[in-house]
Amino acid sequence: MSRAAQSAPDAPPAHPGALAAALRSTPVGMAVIVVALIVLFGVLSPNGAFFRVSNLSTITLNVSVTMLLAVGITYVLAAGELDLSIGSNVVLSAVIAAEVLVSLSGTPEQVRAGEYPNLALGVVAGTIAAILAGTLFGLVNGLLVTRLRINSFIVTLGTMGIGTGLAYVASNGVNVPNVPRSLQTGFGIEKLFGVIPYPMMVVLIISAVLWYMLRRTRFGLYTLAIGSSRDAAERAGIRSRRHILVLFVMMGALAGAAAMLDLTRFATTNIGGHQTTALAAIAAVVIGGTSLFGGRATIAGSMVASLIPVILGTGLVILGVPSFYQLIVVGAILIAAVFIDQRRRERLSS
Amino acid sequence: MGQRVRSEQGKPSSPRSDYVIEATDIVKRFGHVQALSGASLQVRPGEVLALVGDNGAGKSTLTKIICGALTPDSGRLAFWGETTTVTSIRHAQELGVETVYQDLALAPDLSVAENMFLGREPLTRGIFAGWPPSLDRKKMRQAARQAIAAAGISTLNSVDRAVRDLSGGQRQAIAVARAVMWATTAILMDEPTAALGTKQTDIVYESIRSAAARGLAVVVISHDIPKMLSLADRIAVMRQGRTVSNLPARDLTLTDVVTLMLGGHARGEAA
Ligand SMILES: Nc1ncnc2c1ncn2[C@@H]1O[C@H](COP(=O)(O)OP(=O)(O)OP(=O)(O)O)[C@@H](O)[C@H]1O
Ligand SMILES: [Mg+2]
């Protein structure tokens, strides 16, 4: 992916090579693959079931949490760091949010009877709890990485286990009971104009802000600079450790937000889930054109590429192929993407 | 960003000394390695000082201390006669001191323009009462283009190219152009021509002379002693962590300098 294509919005007026460059850029290439997959499954599926609006909006719904995490982790990878703990952060934050939400929405008797007299209070407090819990999780990661100077791969491998363990401790190993179903019907599966699910709207808005930050602000440029050469960034007066701490905190806050979206989507805490969420998000980001080694990143690429595993999954299910094949495919794609990224990097620096 | 405005920025209205930079008895050790054991250096505005010495003599370490990249174990550092503890690279930059590092310190994935402004990007006001402030890429490109043209780097067709894609010589030229663009007091150059061809080397030497003509103090580390004898106003020789002499270039010959580097005394220097 060329730099010129990456900074397309600010690039000088289009020249003959602009179209070719756009086609070579990863986000556009990914979009082509996504459309090809949709057409492929559409044609293969019985009666074109895959093409139905209901199916396509289910895909959008299923992708929203992964997309949010992918967009967030794009920053972490851009700075040359890694966060494997995001899935377990989502689970822990969802458990904490659900407990706060349920206990503030009504008395235990009311809640057990399915009545939520203080639902609004519960939802607001639950959302705040989710984001705070996620942020705190990210802060711990960030402090371990920047103060103790432990490699972020190891730190977040550790906190991944710790987070899952804490989620089981906090919930006694079972999903928090009595989460109001109205979370789901009122928001989680509700659609704007009957097409775009509300959670997806939230994800798109957050992604737009993060896209702007990466492309247009000092914060974004410093993130890339640190990932490209930490020495060069430091000598330009950028405080890289503080910046990396902020990135982990930001990632944590986004995982907290993802936890709340997940809670509204399923009206349950999903404590056994999200084991492969970090893998899927990182895979999407690398497939999308962000370098695993830092310095190069594209939010648009991450967004488009996060559709791929979900489309594959849904398509395979519609074709009657067991869904666990999706795991195999995603794992294989991740390895392939990293290999391509490595090759690209070697070629560029030779 | 007019150059005239900048060229006075780092200088106090009534300097207390003829010297822009004065380093006295600087000591620095890395674990068991005594990199500097009482190194001193003085340089005046408008003067080119060549810092020469064998590999490992401590030249890079001394410049890193002056530019805030390292803190000395002991010794005194003064700018315009004002004793100053340089706390960070940013601090040295605020004093008007710019550095070209031996390893260049460019971020390979960023563009030429981004590298030239890294840490000091111009901003435009956002639409909501000035928020969010965003990078003024247009200004960055324009100024970068000017600085590169002024540095005579004619082979570089676009400031949007990633530094990774440039040749070693182009990278070095960019690092030099960046320092020249921002310096208001002094430029420290650690082997600025190491990767350059003859033509690029001449261009760098020319930009050194013109920076000095603008009133900047320029410290150049180089192993090209014959060239330094003709380019520099003074030659400071380092040996084993110490500056063993600091003499006008016109009074020295190649043999003198080499003798000093290797441990002898120059003709005319008191034994
Ligand atoms: N970060 C460091 N850690 C340990 N030792 C160091 C470090 N930096 C420099 N040294 C040591 O300090 C001494 C002086 O090194 P310095 O780089 O200042 O020499 P130099 O004069 O610039 O040499 P050259 O001409 O090879 O660039 C050397 O012995 C070197 O090995
Ligand atoms: Mg050196």
XYZ file of C-alpha atoms and ligand atoms in Angstrom:
653
model
C 0.000 0.000 0.000
C 1.457 3.298 -0.995
C 1.537 6.270 1.251
C -0.078 8.368 -1.461
C -3.128 6.141 -1.526
C -3.282 6.116 2.237
C -3.494 9.866 2.593
C -5.793 10.166 -0.383
C -8.090 12.833 1.093
C -5.216 15.279 1.447
C -3.319 14.249 -1.642
C -2.723 16.697 -4.453
C -5.246 16.712 -7.337
C -5.802 13.356 -9.011
C -3.335 12.350 -11.672
C -3.645 9.422 -14.099
C -2.130 7.007 -11.570
C -4.671 7.863 -8.862
C -7.181 5.199 -9.870
C -4.517 2.532 -10.114
C -3.168 3.600 -6.733
C -6.650 3.449 -5.201
C -7.132 -0.082 -6.512
C -3.800 -1.129 -5.073
C -4.623 0.359 -1.672
C -5.639 -2.208 0.916
C -9.028 -0.780 1.992
C -10.230 -0.711 -1.601
C -8.816 -4.170 -2.295
C -10.592 -5.437 0.808
C -13.864 -3.867 -0.272
C -13.555 -5.691 -3.591
C -13.043 -8.983 -1.750
C -16.011 -8.294 0.536
C -18.311 -7.570 -2.406
C -17.013 -10.662 -4.214
C -17.737 -12.809 -1.143
C -21.247 -11.383 -0.835
C -21.944 -12.079 -4.502
C -20.433 -15.552 -4.238
C -22.517 -16.563 -1.221
C -25.572 -14.840 -2.706
C -25.336 -16.890 -5.864
C -24.528 -20.130 -4.043
C -27.166 -19.787 -1.330
C -30.592 -21.404 -1.853
C -33.035 -18.866 -3.379
C -30.458 -16.145 -2.901
C -31.161 -16.243 0.857
C -27.845 -14.560 1.506
C -28.890 -11.448 -0.395
C -31.957 -10.781 1.769
C -31.901 -7.479 3.618
C -32.604 -9.313 6.873
C -29.513 -11.443 6.383
C -27.333 -8.510 5.421
C -28.427 -6.543 8.447
C -27.776 -9.558 10.655
C -24.244 -9.531 9.290
C -23.928 -5.856 10.156
C -25.209 -6.596 13.633
C -22.828 -9.503 14.106
C -19.878 -7.485 12.916
C -20.401 -4.411 15.077
C -18.494 -5.511 18.190
C -15.604 -6.963 16.173
C -15.446 -3.818 14.064
C -15.324 -1.552 17.117
C -12.505 -3.590 18.630
C -10.689 -3.773 15.290
C -10.791 -0.011 14.905
C -9.494 0.424 18.450
C -6.705 -2.092 18.143
C -5.604 -0.450 14.903
C -4.126 2.292 17.104
C -2.384 -0.198 19.362
C -0.822 -1.993 16.382
C -0.005 1.338 14.714
C 2.190 2.141 17.711
C 3.889 -1.241 17.434
C 2.154 -2.755 20.466
C -0.308 -5.607 20.869
C -3.409 -6.193 23.008
C -4.594 -9.794 23.277
C -6.785 -9.091 26.295
C -9.612 -7.227 24.563
C -11.963 -10.240 24.444
C -11.599 -10.913 28.126
C -11.933 -7.176 28.830
C -15.289 -7.264 27.003
C -16.472 -10.202 29.101
C -15.357 -8.727 32.435
C -16.785 -5.291 31.633
C -20.087 -6.850 30.521
C -20.377 -8.792 33.773
C -19.718 -5.685 35.855
C -22.091 -3.599 33.735
C -24.834 -6.224 33.951
C -24.523 -6.470 37.720
C -24.694 -2.703 38.134
C -27.552 -2.437 35.637
C -29.656 -5.199 37.185
C -29.127 -4.134 40.777
C -30.012 -0.493 40.107
C -32.995 -1.166 37.861
C -35.208 -2.457 40.666
C -35.303 -4.453 43.913
C -34.241 -8.107 43.654
C -37.897 -9.182 43.854
C -39.004 -6.768 41.121
C -36.131 -7.790 38.852
C -36.854 -11.478 39.338
C -40.457 -10.804 38.318
C -39.208 -9.083 35.166
C -40.079 -5.572 36.372
C -37.556 -2.766 36.045
C -38.973 0.407 37.625
C -35.602 2.238 37.423
C -34.496 0.922 34.068
C -33.225 4.288 32.791
C -31.034 4.746 35.857
C -29.820 1.183 35.547
C -28.906 1.558 31.890
C -27.032 4.824 32.397
C -25.153 3.470 35.410
C -24.492 0.178 33.610
C -23.058 1.975 30.583
C -20.805 4.083 32.776
C -19.739 0.973 34.687
C -18.902 -0.869 31.452
C -16.744 1.956 30.155
C -15.057 2.549 33.522
C -14.296 -1.127 33.967
C -12.896 -1.373 30.448
C -10.827 1.776 30.928
C -9.398 0.486 34.189
C -8.496 -2.801 32.510
C -6.710 -0.843 29.763
C -4.960 1.327 32.358
C -3.565 -1.763 34.068
C -2.289 -3.072 30.714
C -0.790 0.303 29.877
C 0.923 0.720 33.241
C 2.428 -2.750 33.081
C 3.717 -2.116 29.570
C 5.074 1.394 30.117
C 6.175 1.398 33.778
C 7.462 -2.143 34.199
C 8.541 -2.193 30.536
C 7.193 -5.657 29.908
C 6.458 -6.576 26.313
C 2.783 -5.923 25.559
C 2.313 -9.369 24.035
C 3.203 -10.954 27.373
C 1.363 -8.393 29.508
C -1.907 -8.780 27.637
C -1.541 -12.557 27.386
C -1.410 -12.464 31.178
C -4.252 -10.012 31.681
C -6.363 -11.980 29.203
C -6.338 -14.864 31.654
C -6.708 -12.599 34.679
C -9.689 -10.788 33.142
C -11.510 -14.004 32.294
C -10.816 -15.336 35.761
C -12.136 -12.169 37.406
C -15.258 -12.327 35.248
C -15.934 -15.852 36.544
C -15.239 -14.744 40.107
C -17.571 -11.752 39.809
C -20.365 -13.800 38.284
C -19.812 -17.091 40.133
C -19.335 -18.721 36.791
C -22.833 -18.142 35.496
C -24.220 -15.376 33.319
C -25.686 -12.517 35.354
C -29.396 -13.378 35.593
C -32.369 -11.119 34.848
C -30.750 -8.801 32.325
C -33.767 -6.920 30.916
C -34.811 -8.133 27.474
C -35.871 -4.620 26.618
C -32.162 -3.799 26.162
C -32.317 -6.053 23.141
C -35.693 -5.073 21.751
C -35.282 -1.378 22.487
C -31.726 -1.000 21.193
C -29.593 -4.056 20.611
C -31.494 -5.455 17.645
C -33.451 -2.324 16.788
C -32.689 -0.860 13.374
C -32.556 2.624 11.997
C -34.942 2.782 9.009
C -35.313 -0.969 9.495
C -31.861 -1.505 7.981
C -28.910 -0.335 10.081
C -28.823 -1.776 13.589
C -28.392 0.798 16.369
C -25.201 -0.819 17.698
C -23.722 -0.461 14.204
C -24.625 3.246 14.210
C -22.672 3.670 17.436
C -19.716 1.789 15.958
C -19.766 3.865 12.774
C -19.787 7.136 14.703
C -16.907 6.074 16.967
C -14.984 4.770 13.937
C -15.435 8.054 12.097
C -13.982 9.947 15.054
C -11.051 7.538 15.319
C -10.454 7.710 11.565
C -10.268 11.491 11.804
C -7.914 11.311 14.770
C -5.508 8.977 13.012
C -5.389 10.887 9.738
C -5.700 14.478 10.838
C -4.420 15.040 14.339
C -1.108 15.127 16.149
C -2.294 12.260 18.289
C -2.669 10.044 15.237
C 0.609 11.127 13.691
C 2.483 10.511 16.953
C 0.938 7.049 17.196
C 2.321 6.195 13.756
C 5.650 7.860 14.493
C 6.136 5.791 17.655
C 5.296 2.614 15.765
C 7.588 3.535 12.910
C 10.622 4.422 14.987
C 10.368 4.927 18.687
C 13.803 6.567 18.737
C 12.892 9.052 16.046
C 9.671 9.906 17.857
C 11.443 10.418 21.173
C 14.093 12.599 19.585
C 11.332 14.704 18.090
C 10.209 15.341 21.656
C 7.275 12.904 21.667
C 6.765 11.241 25.026
C 6.275 7.732 23.742
C 5.640 5.967 27.027
C 2.871 8.338 28.001
C 1.396 8.059 24.530
C 1.381 4.266 24.640
C -0.266 4.368 28.067
C -3.030 6.537 26.600
C -3.476 4.086 23.717
C -4.014 1.157 26.091
C -6.474 3.196 28.144
C -8.320 4.162 24.967
C -8.416 0.541 23.834
C -9.817 -0.413 27.232
C -12.549 2.212 27.054
C -13.551 0.922 23.622
C -13.652 -2.648 24.935
C -15.954 -1.346 27.684
C -18.206 0.258 25.088
C -18.142 -2.987 23.100
C -19.192 -4.837 26.263
C -22.261 -2.629 26.598
C -23.159 -3.136 22.932
C -22.750 -6.870 23.396
C -25.025 -6.768 26.435
C -27.772 -4.988 24.516
C -27.364 -7.311 21.561
C -27.744 -10.583 23.472
C -29.354 -9.425 26.762
C -26.872 -11.699 28.471
C -23.250 -11.472 29.558
C -21.771 -14.128 27.299
C -19.152 -15.192 29.863
C -18.058 -18.226 27.898
C -17.704 -16.186 24.715
C -15.173 -13.864 23.153
C -12.316 -16.331 23.332
C -11.458 -15.674 19.712
C -12.528 -12.023 19.614
C -9.019 -10.608 19.973
C -7.763 -12.961 17.285
C -10.570 -11.973 14.913
C -10.031 -8.256 15.510
C -6.252 -8.449 15.082
C -6.689 -10.619 11.988
C -9.089 -8.079 10.495
C -6.703 -5.207 11.189
C -3.714 -6.918 9.627
C -5.727 -8.155 6.646
C -7.003 -4.602 6.271
C -3.494 -3.278 5.696
C -2.244 -2.166 9.111
C 1.267 -3.352 9.836
C 1.729 -5.703 12.755
C 5.109 -4.024 13.209
C 3.680 -0.522 13.618
C 4.011 2.684 11.633
C 1.386 2.007 9.008
C -2.321 1.861 9.777
C -5.664 2.294 8.124
C -8.962 2.555 9.965
C -10.989 2.119 6.764
C -9.086 -1.093 6.001
C -9.786 -2.426 9.491
C -13.488 -1.641 9.181
C -13.909 -3.323 5.818
C -11.745 -6.304 6.692
C -13.653 -6.965 9.922
C -16.606 -7.881 7.675
C -14.701 -10.768 6.126
C -14.790 -13.300 8.982
C -18.462 -12.560 9.666
C -19.455 -12.842 6.013
C -17.546 -16.092 5.751
C -19.206 -17.388 8.903
C -22.743 -16.432 7.889
C -22.208 -17.598 4.317
C -20.880 -20.976 5.400
C -23.812 -21.443 7.758
C -26.297 -20.649 4.989
C -24.509 -23.130 2.756
C -24.842 -25.730 5.491
C -21.133 -25.850 6.379
C -20.583 -26.100 10.166
C -19.686 -22.711 11.612
C -16.501 -23.844 13.348
C -14.813 -23.931 9.962
C -14.885 -20.157 10.317
C -12.298 -20.369 13.096
C -9.986 -22.328 10.863
C -10.426 -19.894 8.000
C -9.818 -16.822 10.170
C -6.689 -18.336 11.688
C -5.342 -19.200 8.252
C -6.139 -15.744 6.885
C -4.326 -14.098 9.816
C -1.172 -16.072 9.163
C -1.354 -15.293 5.444
C -1.897 -11.584 6.109
C 1.051 -11.352 8.472
C 3.223 -13.145 5.928
C 2.210 -10.650 3.230
C 2.840 -7.728 5.588
C 6.281 -9.094 6.411
C 7.130 -9.486 2.728
C 5.936 -5.954 1.997
C 8.095 -4.643 4.802
C 11.188 -6.490 3.651
C 10.712 -5.312 0.106
C 10.263 -1.697 1.220
C 13.338 -1.580 3.390
C 15.650 -3.351 0.966
C 7.783 30.916 9.777
C 10.073 33.536 8.382
C 13.721 32.721 8.807
C 14.546 36.194 10.057
C 12.082 35.875 12.908
C 13.456 32.499 13.907
C 17.099 33.406 13.730
C 16.811 35.635 16.797
C 14.491 33.464 18.814
C 16.969 31.434 20.861
C 19.244 34.331 21.669
C 18.653 36.440 24.785
C 18.657 40.225 24.259
C 21.906 40.702 26.157
C 24.059 37.579 25.951
C 26.498 37.133 28.813
C 29.113 35.400 26.742
C 30.673 35.323 23.295
C 29.985 31.611 23.205
C 26.658 30.204 22.111
C 27.496 26.851 23.578
C 30.022 26.194 26.286
C 30.493 22.700 27.660
C 32.989 22.374 30.488
C 34.445 19.222 32.054
C 31.618 16.968 30.957
C 31.776 13.461 32.401
C 29.612 10.590 31.254
C 29.868 6.887 31.857
C 27.794 3.975 30.596
C 28.208 1.254 33.184
C 31.899 0.425 33.044
C 32.567 2.470 29.913
C 33.898 5.932 30.594
C 32.607 7.652 27.439
C 33.560 11.178 28.520
C 36.095 12.084 31.181
C 36.144 15.865 31.263
C 35.297 16.983 27.740
C 34.998 20.678 26.972
C 33.855 22.581 23.924
C 33.126 26.206 23.067
C 31.591 27.567 19.920
C 30.763 31.128 18.854
C 27.822 32.280 16.748
C 28.565 32.177 13.039
C 31.393 29.733 13.590
C 31.860 26.248 12.174
C 33.553 23.984 14.682
C 34.766 20.590 13.480
C 34.830 17.909 16.161
C 37.272 15.185 15.199
C 38.655 12.129 16.902
C 39.089 8.405 16.578
C 36.171 5.978 16.737
C 34.871 5.809 20.289
C 36.566 9.049 21.324
C 33.224 10.351 22.644
C 32.142 12.760 19.917
C 28.598 11.446 19.591
C 28.174 11.244 23.340
C 29.264 14.858 23.780
C 26.821 16.118 21.152
C 24.004 14.030 22.617
C 24.607 15.698 25.972
C 24.494 19.156 24.424
C 21.248 18.394 22.585
C 19.466 16.939 25.599
C 19.379 13.317 24.449
C 21.646 12.278 27.335
C 22.219 13.784 30.765
C 25.839 14.201 31.886
C 27.075 12.685 35.143
C 28.825 15.952 35.891
C 30.108 19.081 34.198
C 28.682 22.433 33.190
C 26.694 23.377 30.137
C 25.967 26.995 29.233
C 24.074 28.656 26.413
C 24.919 32.324 25.783
C 26.821 32.233 29.069
C 23.782 31.094 31.007
C 24.386 27.843 32.895
C 21.578 25.528 31.888
C 20.558 22.006 32.737
C 19.158 20.680 29.493
C 16.327 18.453 30.613
C 15.128 17.073 27.305
C 15.561 17.232 23.559
C 12.501 19.460 23.463
C 14.235 21.794 25.913
C 17.327 22.015 23.707
C 15.088 22.675 20.700
C 13.480 25.524 22.603
C 16.972 26.936 23.097
C 17.299 26.818 19.315
C 19.637 23.827 19.170
C 18.972 21.283 16.416
C 20.729 17.985 15.857
C 21.440 15.665 12.967
C 22.011 12.299 14.594
C 24.453 9.732 13.331
C 21.506 7.360 12.763
C 19.408 10.263 11.399
C 16.359 9.668 13.659
C 13.766 9.690 10.910
C 10.540 7.682 11.109
C 10.673 5.491 7.987
C 6.924 5.084 7.562
C 6.158 8.779 7.760
C 6.420 11.098 4.806
C 9.239 13.561 4.278
C 6.980 16.462 5.250
C 5.741 14.672 8.373
C 9.291 13.912 9.437
C 10.421 17.481 8.965
C 7.669 18.723 11.266
C 7.483 15.820 13.718
C 6.823 17.176 17.193
C 6.196 20.711 15.901
C 3.332 20.358 13.465
C 1.397 23.465 12.480
C -2.301 23.146 13.289
C -5.485 24.497 11.805
C -8.460 25.388 13.949
C -11.398 23.012 13.866
C -14.937 24.060 13.013
C -16.397 23.885 16.525
C -14.937 26.998 18.148
C -11.480 25.954 17.027
C -11.950 22.332 17.957
C -10.737 19.785 16.918
C -7.371 21.214 15.917
C -6.005 19.244 13.006
C -2.684 19.007 11.196
C -2.071 21.748 8.674
C -0.715 19.389 6.049
C -0.771 22.016 3.359
C 1.543 24.244 5.333
C 3.752 21.295 6.243
C 4.096 20.311 2.591
C 4.815 23.830 1.442
C 7.451 24.534 4.052
C 9.037 21.124 3.574
C 9.206 21.696 -0.169
C 10.882 25.069 0.382
C 13.382 23.710 2.865
C 14.280 20.904 0.485
C 14.668 23.219 -2.443
C 16.847 25.484 -0.308
C 18.952 22.474 0.641
C 19.425 21.702 -3.045
C 17.918 18.218 -2.889
C 16.821 18.078 -6.499
C 16.254 14.327 -6.797
C 13.305 14.257 -4.440
C 10.114 14.719 -6.431
C 7.564 14.675 -3.621
C 7.522 15.498 0.082
C 4.678 12.967 0.447
C 6.998 10.031 -0.110
C 7.680 7.777 2.845
C 11.240 8.142 4.105
C 11.580 4.341 3.832
C 11.465 4.700 0.045
C 14.359 7.181 -0.105
C 18.028 6.488 -0.723
C 20.492 6.761 2.135
C 21.784 10.032 0.736
C 18.330 11.505 0.383
C 17.524 10.553 3.963
C 20.657 12.192 5.233
C 19.903 15.304 3.226
C 16.389 15.403 4.718
C 17.770 15.144 8.239
C 20.150 18.019 7.526
C 17.438 20.132 5.907
C 15.206 19.568 8.937
C 17.869 20.794 11.335
C 18.662 23.828 9.177
C 14.962 24.673 8.962
C 14.434 24.760 12.730
C 17.738 25.885 14.225
C 17.935 29.385 15.676
C 21.047 29.037 17.833
C 23.150 26.092 16.822
C 23.223 22.973 14.713
C 24.996 19.829 15.817
C 25.775 17.423 12.995
C 27.030 13.930 13.659
C 28.738 12.785 10.440
C 26.230 14.497 8.189
C 27.896 13.376 4.968
C 28.637 9.754 5.845
C 26.156 8.333 3.326
C 26.397 11.013 0.677
C 27.858 11.186 -2.800
C 30.222 13.977 -3.815
C 27.531 16.312 -5.064
C 25.265 15.823 -2.036
C 28.278 16.219 0.239
C 29.099 19.556 -1.332
C 25.499 20.636 -0.863
C 25.620 19.748 2.831
C 28.901 21.636 3.240
C 27.351 24.591 1.512
C 24.347 24.512 3.836
C 26.747 24.370 6.777
C 28.507 27.519 5.546
C 25.261 29.316 4.869
C 23.863 28.368 8.281
C 27.017 29.830 9.819
C 26.638 32.946 7.652
C 23.163 33.351 9.155
C 24.788 33.561 12.572
C 24.239 29.993 13.713
C 26.935 28.054 15.474
C 27.600 24.778 13.679
C 29.328 21.800 15.252
C 30.260 19.162 12.691
C 31.567 15.734 13.558
C 33.526 14.265 10.681
C 36.306 11.853 9.852
C 37.138 13.813 6.682
C 39.931 15.866 8.221
C 41.279 17.489 5.036
C 37.782 18.737 4.265
C 37.308 19.974 7.826
C 40.555 21.938 7.603
C 39.113 23.944 4.720
C 35.482 24.089 5.866
C 35.740 24.744 9.585
C 36.828 27.840 11.453
C 38.113 25.829 14.385
C 39.023 22.217 14.979
C 38.411 20.507 18.310
C 40.179 17.191 18.743
C 38.833 14.513 21.084
C 40.776 11.614 22.474
C 39.547 9.022 24.963
C 36.674 11.075 26.306
C 38.561 14.373 26.493
C 38.933 17.363 24.206
C 42.667 17.668 23.790
C 42.703 20.839 21.712
C 40.510 23.519 20.186
C 42.465 25.563 17.646
C 41.800 27.728 14.592
C 41.757 25.572 11.481
C 44.074 27.889 9.588
C 46.867 27.237 12.116
C 46.662 23.478 11.652
C 47.806 20.922 9.123
C 46.516 17.429 8.503
C 49.566 15.998 10.284
C 48.906 18.171 13.335
C 45.348 16.970 13.639
C 46.229 13.316 13.174
C 49.040 13.623 15.701
C 46.645 15.179 18.218
C 44.077 12.456 17.607
C 46.643 9.761 18.215
C 48.101 11.270 21.349
C 50.914 13.652 20.370
C 51.144 17.417 20.418
C 50.645 19.843 17.554
C 53.466 22.069 16.471
C 53.326 25.307 18.399
C 51.150 23.868 21.151
C 52.751 24.098 24.575
C 53.830 20.691 25.803
N 24.530 3.883 24.949
C 25.763 3.444 25.214
N 25.960 2.425 26.053
C 27.194 1.981 26.348
N 28.311 2.506 25.849
C 28.204 3.527 25.007
C 26.928 4.054 24.636
N 27.114 5.090 23.770
C 28.451 5.175 23.618
N 29.100 4.259 24.352
C 30.561 4.105 24.442
O 31.113 5.355 24.709
C 32.292 5.560 23.982
C 32.174 6.812 23.129
O 31.216 6.586 22.113
P 30.774 7.665 21.027
O 29.670 7.077 20.254
O 30.540 8.963 21.701
O 32.104 7.748 20.115
P 32.320 8.536 18.756
O 33.476 9.423 18.978
O 31.066 9.176 18.298
O 32.726 7.358 17.766
P 32.427 7.159 16.194
O 33.441 7.981 15.462
O 32.670 5.702 15.995
O 31.036 7.580 15.943
C 32.517 4.295 23.185
O 33.416 3.497 23.890
C 31.172 3.659 23.135
O 31.277 2.264 23.056
Mg 29.752 8.832 16.726
